[in-house]
Amino acid sequence: MQGWYSQGRYNLTSNGTYSITRSYLVIIGHRPQMRTADLVWTAMAIPKHRFMVWLAIQGRLLTQERKQKLHIQVDDTDCFLCEEKVMETNVHLFETCKWTEIVWQGITQWT
Ligand SMILES: [Zn+2]
């Protein structure tokens, strides 16, 4: 915690005001930021996968939940990938779906 508070005084900005943002940034220190786009738009993945991951991150995959929000006729909202009777949502597909879990286990074993 150096630079923003020393000898009982706050260091002020060049125009003489106190900056809480500047103090906060000094407290948390330098943290390298990784942009989500850099992870998605990598040459390691084929374009189709890049696009699907990008849609998933943006919450714009056309899941049954999203179809309902867009007022698109949906006959069955249950997930098509697993036997559970839960609505197909972005969170379900990538976090709680049993089928996805099996796929992740396969990928983990493969790598
Ligand atoms: Zn599922």
mmCIF file with all atom_site columns, C-alpha atoms and ligand atoms in Angstrom:
data_model
loop_
_atom_site.group_PDB
_atom_site.id
_atom_site.type_symbol
_atom_site.label_atom_id
_atom_site.label_alt_id
_atom_site.label_comp_id
_atom_site.label_asym_id
_atom_site.label_entity_id
_atom_site.label_seq_id
_atom_site.pdbx_PDB_ins_code
_atom_site.Cartn_x
_atom_site.Cartn_y
_atom_site.Cartn_z
_atom_site.occupancy
_atom_site.B_iso_or_equiv
_atom_site.pdbx_formal_charge
_atom_site.auth_seq_id
_atom_site.auth_comp_id
_atom_site.auth_asym_id
_atom_site.auth_atom_id
_atom_site.pdbx_PDB_model_num
ATOM   1   C  CA . MET A 1 1   ? 0.000   0.000   0.000   1.00 0.00 ? 1   MET A CA 1
ATOM   2   C  CA . GLN A 1 2   ? 2.445   2.493   -1.094  1.00 0.00 ? 2   GLN A CA 1
ATOM   3   C  CA . GLY A 1 3   ? 1.968   5.571   -3.125  1.00 0.00 ? 3   GLY A CA 1
ATOM   4   C  CA . TRP A 1 4   ? -1.572  6.521   -2.147  1.00 0.00 ? 4   TRP A CA 1
ATOM   5   C  CA . TYR A 1 5   ? -1.088  7.140   1.579   1.00 0.00 ? 5   TYR A CA 1
ATOM   6   C  CA . SER A 1 6   ? 2.161   8.075   3.216   1.00 0.00 ? 6   SER A CA 1
ATOM   7   C  CA . GLN A 1 7   ? 3.126   9.853   6.443   1.00 0.00 ? 7   GLN A CA 1
ATOM   8   C  CA . GLY A 1 8   ? -0.499  10.336  7.459   1.00 0.00 ? 8   GLY A CA 1
ATOM   9   C  CA . ARG A 1 9   ? -1.487  12.062  4.241   1.00 0.00 ? 9   ARG A CA 1
ATOM   10  C  CA . TYR A 1 10  ? -3.226  10.999  1.100   1.00 0.00 ? 10  TYR A CA 1
ATOM   11  C  CA . ASN A 1 11  ? -1.412  11.576  -2.124  1.00 0.00 ? 11  ASN A CA 1
ATOM   12  C  CA . LEU A 1 12  ? -3.564  13.714  -4.323  1.00 0.00 ? 12  LEU A CA 1
ATOM   13  C  CA . THR A 1 13  ? -3.884  13.816  -8.059  1.00 0.00 ? 13  THR A CA 1
ATOM   14  C  CA . SER A 1 14  ? -2.070  16.421  -10.109 1.00 0.00 ? 14  SER A CA 1
ATOM   15  C  CA . ASN A 1 15  ? -5.027  18.808  -9.825  1.00 0.00 ? 15  ASN A CA 1
ATOM   16  C  CA . GLY A 1 16  ? -5.059  18.518  -6.023  1.00 0.00 ? 16  GLY A CA 1
ATOM   17  C  CA . THR A 1 17  ? -8.084  16.254  -5.557  1.00 0.00 ? 17  THR A CA 1
ATOM   18  C  CA . TYR A 1 18  ? -8.336  12.884  -3.892  1.00 0.00 ? 18  TYR A CA 1
ATOM   19  C  CA . SER A 1 19  ? -9.160  10.004  -6.235  1.00 0.00 ? 19  SER A CA 1
ATOM   20  C  CA . ILE A 1 20  ? -10.844 6.997   -4.668  1.00 0.00 ? 20  ILE A CA 1
ATOM   21  C  CA . THR A 1 21  ? -10.427 5.098   -7.956  1.00 0.00 ? 21  THR A CA 1
ATOM   22  C  CA . ARG A 1 22  ? -6.708  5.710   -7.980  1.00 0.00 ? 22  ARG A CA 1
ATOM   23  C  CA . SER A 1 23  ? -6.408  4.617   -4.360  1.00 0.00 ? 23  SER A CA 1
ATOM   24  C  CA . TYR A 1 24  ? -8.438  1.475   -5.053  1.00 0.00 ? 24  TYR A CA 1
ATOM   25  C  CA . LEU A 1 25  ? -6.273  0.569   -8.028  1.00 0.00 ? 25  LEU A CA 1
ATOM   26  C  CA . VAL A 1 26  ? -3.147  1.008   -5.895  1.00 0.00 ? 26  VAL A CA 1
ATOM   27  C  CA . ILE A 1 27  ? -4.612  -1.204  -3.144  1.00 0.00 ? 27  ILE A CA 1
ATOM   28  C  CA . ILE A 1 28  ? -5.571  -4.076  -5.454  1.00 0.00 ? 28  ILE A CA 1
ATOM   29  C  CA . GLY A 1 29  ? -2.283  -3.820  -7.293  1.00 0.00 ? 29  GLY A CA 1
ATOM   30  C  CA . HIS A 1 30  ? -1.531  -4.653  -10.886 1.00 0.00 ? 30  HIS A CA 1
ATOM   31  C  CA . ARG A 1 31  ? -3.586  -7.539  -12.179 1.00 0.00 ? 31  ARG A CA 1
ATOM   32  C  CA . PRO A 1 32  ? -3.134  -8.723  -15.716 1.00 0.00 ? 32  PRO A CA 1
ATOM   33  C  CA . GLN A 1 33  ? -6.462  -8.747  -17.477 1.00 0.00 ? 33  GLN A CA 1
ATOM   34  C  CA . MET A 1 34  ? -7.395  -11.496 -19.867 1.00 0.00 ? 34  MET A CA 1
ATOM   35  C  CA . ARG A 1 35  ? -9.998  -10.503 -22.341 1.00 0.00 ? 35  ARG A CA 1
ATOM   36  C  CA . THR A 1 36  ? -12.728 -13.037 -22.984 1.00 0.00 ? 36  THR A CA 1
ATOM   37  C  CA . ALA A 1 37  ? -12.471 -12.333 -26.677 1.00 0.00 ? 37  ALA A CA 1
ATOM   38  C  CA . ASP A 1 38  ? -8.821  -13.414 -26.658 1.00 0.00 ? 38  ASP A CA 1
ATOM   39  C  CA . LEU A 1 39  ? -9.849  -16.782 -25.204 1.00 0.00 ? 39  LEU A CA 1
ATOM   40  C  CA . VAL A 1 40  ? -12.636 -17.326 -27.703 1.00 0.00 ? 40  VAL A CA 1
ATOM   41  C  CA . TRP A 1 41  ? -11.195 -16.051 -30.950 1.00 0.00 ? 41  TRP A CA 1
ATOM   42  C  CA . THR A 1 42  ? -8.125  -18.239 -30.892 1.00 0.00 ? 42  THR A CA 1
ATOM   43  C  CA . ALA A 1 43  ? -6.729  -20.103 -33.865 1.00 0.00 ? 43  ALA A CA 1
ATOM   44  C  CA . MET A 1 44  ? -6.844  -23.312 -31.793 1.00 0.00 ? 44  MET A CA 1
ATOM   45  C  CA . ALA A 1 45  ? -10.590 -23.738 -32.381 1.00 0.00 ? 45  ALA A CA 1
ATOM   46  C  CA . ILE A 1 46  ? -12.512 -24.112 -35.601 1.00 0.00 ? 46  ILE A CA 1
ATOM   47  C  CA . PRO A 1 47  ? -14.659 -21.117 -36.559 1.00 0.00 ? 47  PRO A CA 1
ATOM   48  C  CA . LYS A 1 48  ? -17.953 -22.908 -35.822 1.00 0.00 ? 48  LYS A CA 1
ATOM   49  C  CA . HIS A 1 49  ? -16.856 -23.621 -32.247 1.00 0.00 ? 49  HIS A CA 1
ATOM   50  C  CA . ARG A 1 50  ? -15.554 -20.106 -31.766 1.00 0.00 ? 50  ARG A CA 1
ATOM   51  C  CA . PHE A 1 51  ? -18.889 -18.702 -32.840 1.00 0.00 ? 51  PHE A CA 1
ATOM   52  C  CA . MET A 1 52  ? -20.880 -21.044 -30.575 1.00 0.00 ? 52  MET A CA 1
ATOM   53  C  CA . VAL A 1 53  ? -18.696 -20.215 -27.545 1.00 0.00 ? 53  VAL A CA 1
ATOM   54  C  CA . TRP A 1 54  ? -19.041 -16.518 -28.288 1.00 0.00 ? 54  TRP A CA 1
ATOM   55  C  CA . LEU A 1 55  ? -22.832 -16.834 -28.414 1.00 0.00 ? 55  LEU A CA 1
ATOM   56  C  CA . ALA A 1 56  ? -22.800 -18.805 -25.147 1.00 0.00 ? 56  ALA A CA 1
ATOM   57  C  CA . ILE A 1 57  ? -20.706 -16.169 -23.390 1.00 0.00 ? 57  ILE A CA 1
ATOM   58  C  CA . GLN A 1 58  ? -23.031 -13.454 -24.634 1.00 0.00 ? 58  GLN A CA 1
ATOM   59  C  CA . GLY A 1 59  ? -26.045 -15.486 -23.436 1.00 0.00 ? 59  GLY A CA 1
ATOM   60  C  CA . ARG A 1 60  ? -27.414 -15.592 -26.965 1.00 0.00 ? 60  ARG A CA 1
ATOM   61  C  CA . LEU A 1 61  ? -27.522 -19.314 -27.683 1.00 0.00 ? 61  LEU A CA 1
ATOM   62  C  CA . LEU A 1 62  ? -30.958 -20.212 -28.973 1.00 0.00 ? 62  LEU A CA 1
ATOM   63  C  CA . THR A 1 63  ? -31.939 -22.330 -25.992 1.00 0.00 ? 63  THR A CA 1
ATOM   64  C  CA . GLN A 1 64  ? -35.532 -23.229 -25.208 1.00 0.00 ? 64  GLN A CA 1
ATOM   65  C  CA . GLU A 1 65  ? -35.532 -20.528 -22.540 1.00 0.00 ? 65  GLU A CA 1
ATOM   66  C  CA . ARG A 1 66  ? -34.342 -17.894 -24.996 1.00 0.00 ? 66  ARG A CA 1
ATOM   67  C  CA . LYS A 1 67  ? -36.890 -19.018 -27.582 1.00 0.00 ? 67  LYS A CA 1
ATOM   68  C  CA . GLN A 1 68  ? -39.635 -18.384 -25.039 1.00 0.00 ? 68  GLN A CA 1
ATOM   69  C  CA . LYS A 1 69  ? -38.239 -14.954 -24.270 1.00 0.00 ? 69  LYS A CA 1
ATOM   70  C  CA . LEU A 1 70  ? -38.269 -14.202 -27.995 1.00 0.00 ? 70  LEU A CA 1
ATOM   71  C  CA . HIS A 1 71  ? -41.887 -15.433 -28.206 1.00 0.00 ? 71  HIS A CA 1
ATOM   72  C  CA . ILE A 1 72  ? -40.975 -18.321 -30.474 1.00 0.00 ? 72  ILE A CA 1
ATOM   73  C  CA . GLN A 1 73  ? -43.341 -21.287 -30.279 1.00 0.00 ? 73  GLN A CA 1
ATOM   74  C  CA . VAL A 1 74  ? -41.797 -24.000 -28.084 1.00 0.00 ? 74  VAL A CA 1
ATOM   75  C  CA . ASP A 1 75  ? -43.482 -27.380 -27.654 1.00 0.00 ? 75  ASP A CA 1
ATOM   76  C  CA . ASP A 1 76  ? -41.046 -28.900 -25.175 1.00 0.00 ? 76  ASP A CA 1
ATOM   77  C  CA . THR A 1 77  ? -38.758 -26.817 -22.981 1.00 0.00 ? 77  THR A CA 1
ATOM   78  C  CA . ASP A 1 78  ? -36.870 -29.762 -21.477 1.00 0.00 ? 78  ASP A CA 1
ATOM   79  C  CA . CYS A 1 79  ? -33.210 -30.275 -22.241 1.00 0.00 ? 79  CYS A CA 1
ATOM   80  C  CA . PHE A 1 80  ? -32.741 -32.512 -25.293 1.00 0.00 ? 80  PHE A CA 1
ATOM   81  C  CA . LEU A 1 81  ? -29.329 -33.727 -24.207 1.00 0.00 ? 81  LEU A CA 1
ATOM   82  C  CA . CYS A 1 82  ? -30.143 -35.357 -20.878 1.00 0.00 ? 82  CYS A CA 1
ATOM   83  C  CA . GLU A 1 83  ? -32.996 -37.259 -19.287 1.00 0.00 ? 83  GLU A CA 1
ATOM   84  C  CA . GLU A 1 84  ? -33.635 -34.630 -16.636 1.00 0.00 ? 84  GLU A CA 1
ATOM   85  C  CA . LYS A 1 85  ? -36.890 -32.765 -16.917 1.00 0.00 ? 85  LYS A CA 1
ATOM   86  C  CA . VAL A 1 86  ? -35.383 -29.304 -16.615 1.00 0.00 ? 86  VAL A CA 1
ATOM   87  C  CA . MET A 1 87  ? -35.626 -26.331 -18.909 1.00 0.00 ? 87  MET A CA 1
ATOM   88  C  CA . GLU A 1 88  ? -32.849 -25.978 -21.426 1.00 0.00 ? 88  GLU A CA 1
ATOM   89  C  CA . THR A 1 89  ? -31.021 -22.833 -20.358 1.00 0.00 ? 89  THR A CA 1
ATOM   90  C  CA . ASN A 1 90  ? -27.543 -21.521 -20.969 1.00 0.00 ? 90  ASN A CA 1
ATOM   91  C  CA . VAL A 1 91  ? -26.605 -22.297 -17.354 1.00 0.00 ? 91  VAL A CA 1
ATOM   92  C  CA . HIS A 1 92  ? -28.044 -25.807 -17.533 1.00 0.00 ? 92  HIS A CA 1
ATOM   93  C  CA . LEU A 1 93  ? -26.200 -26.626 -20.761 1.00 0.00 ? 93  LEU A CA 1
ATOM   94  C  CA . PHE A 1 94  ? -22.804 -25.543 -19.493 1.00 0.00 ? 94  PHE A CA 1
ATOM   95  C  CA . GLU A 1 95  ? -22.985 -26.196 -15.749 1.00 0.00 ? 95  GLU A CA 1
ATOM   96  C  CA . THR A 1 96  ? -25.562 -28.743 -14.615 1.00 0.00 ? 96  THR A CA 1
ATOM   97  C  CA . CYS A 1 97  ? -26.443 -30.940 -17.604 1.00 0.00 ? 97  CYS A CA 1
ATOM   98  C  CA . LYS A 1 98  ? -25.458 -34.590 -17.043 1.00 0.00 ? 98  LYS A CA 1
ATOM   99  C  CA . TRP A 1 99  ? -24.667 -35.063 -20.748 1.00 0.00 ? 99  TRP A CA 1
ATOM   100 C  CA . THR A 1 100 ? -22.319 -32.069 -20.711 1.00 0.00 ? 100 THR A CA 1
ATOM   101 C  CA . GLU A 1 101 ? -20.677 -33.446 -17.583 1.00 0.00 ? 101 GLU A CA 1
ATOM   102 C  CA . ILE A 1 102 ? -19.958 -36.735 -19.398 1.00 0.00 ? 102 ILE A CA 1
ATOM   103 C  CA . VAL A 1 103 ? -18.498 -34.826 -22.339 1.00 0.00 ? 103 VAL A CA 1
ATOM   104 C  CA . TRP A 1 104 ? -16.272 -32.764 -20.026 1.00 0.00 ? 104 TRP A CA 1
ATOM   105 C  CA . GLN A 1 105 ? -15.065 -35.955 -18.317 1.00 0.00 ? 105 GLN A CA 1
ATOM   106 C  CA . GLY A 1 106 ? -14.218 -37.429 -21.731 1.00 0.00 ? 106 GLY A CA 1
ATOM   107 C  CA . ILE A 1 107 ? -12.316 -34.318 -22.733 1.00 0.00 ? 107 ILE A CA 1
ATOM   108 C  CA . THR A 1 108 ? -10.464 -34.287 -19.422 1.00 0.00 ? 108 THR A CA 1
ATOM   109 C  CA . GLN A 1 109 ? -9.408  -37.921 -19.827 1.00 0.00 ? 109 GLN A CA 1
ATOM   110 C  CA . TRP A 1 110 ? -8.398  -37.309 -23.437 1.00 0.00 ? 110 TRP A CA 1
ATOM   111 C  CA . THR A 1 111 ? -6.208  -34.352 -22.549 1.00 0.00 ? 111 THR A CA 1
HETATM 112 ZN ZN . ZN  B 2 .   ? -29.429 -31.392 -19.907 1.00 0.00 ? 1   ZN  B ZN 1
#
